[in-house]
mmCIF file of C-alpha atoms in Angstrom:
data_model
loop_
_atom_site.group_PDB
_atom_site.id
_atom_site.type_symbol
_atom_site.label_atom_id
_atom_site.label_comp_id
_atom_site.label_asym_id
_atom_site.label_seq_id
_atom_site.Cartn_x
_atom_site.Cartn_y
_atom_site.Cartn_z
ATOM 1 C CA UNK A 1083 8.946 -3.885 13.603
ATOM 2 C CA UNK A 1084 10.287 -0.545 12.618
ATOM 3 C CA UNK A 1085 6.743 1.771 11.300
ATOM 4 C CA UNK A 1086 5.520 4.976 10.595
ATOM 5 C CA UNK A 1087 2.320 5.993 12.082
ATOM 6 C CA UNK A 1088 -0.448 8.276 11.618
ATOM 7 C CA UNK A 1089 -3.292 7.970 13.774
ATOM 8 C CA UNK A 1090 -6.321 9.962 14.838
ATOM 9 C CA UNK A 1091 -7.612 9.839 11.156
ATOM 10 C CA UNK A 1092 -11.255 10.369 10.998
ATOM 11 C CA UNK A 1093 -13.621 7.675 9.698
ATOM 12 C CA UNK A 1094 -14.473 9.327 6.501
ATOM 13 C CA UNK A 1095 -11.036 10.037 5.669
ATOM 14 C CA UNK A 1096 -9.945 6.524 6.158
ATOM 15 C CA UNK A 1097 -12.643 5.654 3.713
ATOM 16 C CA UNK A 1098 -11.096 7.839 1.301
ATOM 17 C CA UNK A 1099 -7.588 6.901 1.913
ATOM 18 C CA UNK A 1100 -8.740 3.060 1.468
ATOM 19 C CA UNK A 1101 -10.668 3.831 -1.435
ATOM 20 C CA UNK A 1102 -7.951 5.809 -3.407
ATOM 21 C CA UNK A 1103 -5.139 2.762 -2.263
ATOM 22 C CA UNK A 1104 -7.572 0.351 -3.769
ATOM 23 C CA UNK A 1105 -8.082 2.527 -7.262
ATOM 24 C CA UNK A 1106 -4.418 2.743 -7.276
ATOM 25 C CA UNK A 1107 -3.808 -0.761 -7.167
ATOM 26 C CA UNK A 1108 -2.212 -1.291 -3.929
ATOM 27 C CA UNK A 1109 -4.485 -3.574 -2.176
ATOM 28 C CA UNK A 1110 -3.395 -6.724 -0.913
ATOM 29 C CA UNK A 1111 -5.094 -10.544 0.104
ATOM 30 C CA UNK A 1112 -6.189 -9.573 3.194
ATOM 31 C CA UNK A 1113 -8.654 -6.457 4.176
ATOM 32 C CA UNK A 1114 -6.863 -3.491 5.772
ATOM 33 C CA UNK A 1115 -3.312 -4.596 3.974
ATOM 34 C CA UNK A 1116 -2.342 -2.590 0.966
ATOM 35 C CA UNK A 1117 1.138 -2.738 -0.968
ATOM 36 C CA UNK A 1118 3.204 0.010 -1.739
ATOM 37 C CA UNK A 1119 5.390 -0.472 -4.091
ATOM 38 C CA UNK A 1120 9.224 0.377 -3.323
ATOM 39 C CA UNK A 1121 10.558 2.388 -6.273
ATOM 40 C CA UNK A 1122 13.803 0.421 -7.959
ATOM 41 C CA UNK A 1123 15.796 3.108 -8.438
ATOM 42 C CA UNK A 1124 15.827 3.289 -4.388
ATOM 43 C CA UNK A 1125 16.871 -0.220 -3.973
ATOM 44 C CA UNK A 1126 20.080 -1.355 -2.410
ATOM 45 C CA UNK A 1127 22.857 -3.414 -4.674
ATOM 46 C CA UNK A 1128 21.426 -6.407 -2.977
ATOM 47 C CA UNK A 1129 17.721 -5.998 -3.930
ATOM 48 C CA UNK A 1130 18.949 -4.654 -7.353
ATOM 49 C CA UNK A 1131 20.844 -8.552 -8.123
ATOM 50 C CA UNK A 1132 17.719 -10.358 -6.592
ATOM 51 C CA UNK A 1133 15.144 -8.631 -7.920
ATOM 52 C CA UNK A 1134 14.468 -11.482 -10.723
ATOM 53 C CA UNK A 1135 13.791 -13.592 -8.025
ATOM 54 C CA UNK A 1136 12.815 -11.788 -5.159
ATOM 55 C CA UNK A 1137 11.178 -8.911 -6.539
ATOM 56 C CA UNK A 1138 9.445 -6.698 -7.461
ATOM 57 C CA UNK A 1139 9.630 -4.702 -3.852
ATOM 58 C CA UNK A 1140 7.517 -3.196 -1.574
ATOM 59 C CA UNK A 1141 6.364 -1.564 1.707
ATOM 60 C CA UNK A 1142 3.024 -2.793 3.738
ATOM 61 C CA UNK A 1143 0.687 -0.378 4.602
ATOM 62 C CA UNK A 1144 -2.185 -1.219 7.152
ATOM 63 C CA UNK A 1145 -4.994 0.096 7.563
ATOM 64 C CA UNK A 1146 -6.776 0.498 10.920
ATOM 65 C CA UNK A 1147 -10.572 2.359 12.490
ATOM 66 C CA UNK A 1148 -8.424 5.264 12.408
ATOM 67 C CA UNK A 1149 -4.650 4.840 11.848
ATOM 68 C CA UNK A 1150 -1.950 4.173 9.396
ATOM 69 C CA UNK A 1151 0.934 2.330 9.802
ATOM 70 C CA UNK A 1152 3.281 1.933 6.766
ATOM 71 C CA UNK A 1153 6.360 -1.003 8.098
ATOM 72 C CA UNK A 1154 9.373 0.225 6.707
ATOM 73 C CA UNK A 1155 10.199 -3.369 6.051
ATOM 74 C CA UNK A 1156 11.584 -3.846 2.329
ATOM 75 C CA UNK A 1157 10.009 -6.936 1.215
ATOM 76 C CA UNK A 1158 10.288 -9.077 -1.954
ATOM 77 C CA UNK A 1159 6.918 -10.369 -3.352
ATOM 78 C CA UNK A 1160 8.626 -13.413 -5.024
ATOM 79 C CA UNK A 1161 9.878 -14.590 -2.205
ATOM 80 C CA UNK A 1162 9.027 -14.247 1.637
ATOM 81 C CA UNK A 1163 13.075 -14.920 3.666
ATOM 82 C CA UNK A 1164 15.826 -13.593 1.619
ATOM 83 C CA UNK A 1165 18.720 -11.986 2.748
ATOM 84 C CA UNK A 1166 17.610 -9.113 0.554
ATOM 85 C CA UNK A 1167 14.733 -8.768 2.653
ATOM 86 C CA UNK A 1168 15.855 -5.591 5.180
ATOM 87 C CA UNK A 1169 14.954 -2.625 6.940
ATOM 88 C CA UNK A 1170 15.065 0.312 4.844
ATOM 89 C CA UNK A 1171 18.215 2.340 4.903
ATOM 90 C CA UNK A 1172 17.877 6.430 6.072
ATOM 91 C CA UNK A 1173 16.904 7.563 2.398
ATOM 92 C CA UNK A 1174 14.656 4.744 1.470
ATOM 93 C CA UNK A 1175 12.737 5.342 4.880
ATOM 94 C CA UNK A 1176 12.566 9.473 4.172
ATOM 95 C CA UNK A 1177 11.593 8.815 0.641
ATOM 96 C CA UNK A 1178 8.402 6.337 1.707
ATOM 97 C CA UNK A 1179 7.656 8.662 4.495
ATOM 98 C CA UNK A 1180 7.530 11.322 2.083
ATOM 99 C CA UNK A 1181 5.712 8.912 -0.597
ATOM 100 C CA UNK A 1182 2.672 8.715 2.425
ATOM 101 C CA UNK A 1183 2.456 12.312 3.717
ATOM 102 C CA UNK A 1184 2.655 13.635 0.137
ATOM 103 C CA UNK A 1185 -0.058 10.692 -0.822
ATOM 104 C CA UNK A 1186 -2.602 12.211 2.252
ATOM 105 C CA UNK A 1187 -2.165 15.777 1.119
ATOM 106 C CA UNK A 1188 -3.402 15.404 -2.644
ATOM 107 C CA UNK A 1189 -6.251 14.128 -0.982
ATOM 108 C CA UNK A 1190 -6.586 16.809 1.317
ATOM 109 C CA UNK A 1191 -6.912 15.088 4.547
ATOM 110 C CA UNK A 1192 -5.436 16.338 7.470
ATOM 111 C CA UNK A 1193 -2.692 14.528 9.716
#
């Protein structure tokens, strides 16, 4: 699996970071697993046709004692095996980078 990680986060900031994914409504079924959503203008012409069916998009974010990792896995929450279903492409994966680091600095947390 292709990822972006952040690690040595201290405890209290991974409370924060948790707490602020949950108030912005990205938590998912399980603990630890939050859902960030994958903005449609960034989607590829496939995602774009499917997304009726297959969408809306996103990226999975899990949480650990003290890390981040963010899968840079374009997934469909309509449907789990698609074709649509793919890596993200340069941009998309700079953007969603960018989307995390820009996420920990508003809340001042260092990384």
């Amino acid at each position: 699996m292709r990822s972006y990680l952040i690690d040595e986060v201290s405890a209290d900031n991974m409370e924060q970071i948790e707490r602020n994914l949950a108030e912005k409504g990205f938590k998912g079924p399980l603990d630890h697993i939050y859902y960030i959503p994958f903005p449609q203008e960034m989607l590829n012409d496939e995602q774009q046709q499917h997304y009726d069916e297959c969408g809306p998009y996103m990226l999975v974010l899990e949480t650990g004692r003290n890390w981040l990792k963010l899968e840079l896995l374009v997934r469909g929450r309509g449907k789990l095996r698609c074709s649509c279903i793919s890596y993200c492409s340069p941009e998309q994966r700079q953007q969603m980078i960018d989307f995390l680091d820009t996420f920990i600095r508003e809340l001042d947390i260092p990384a």
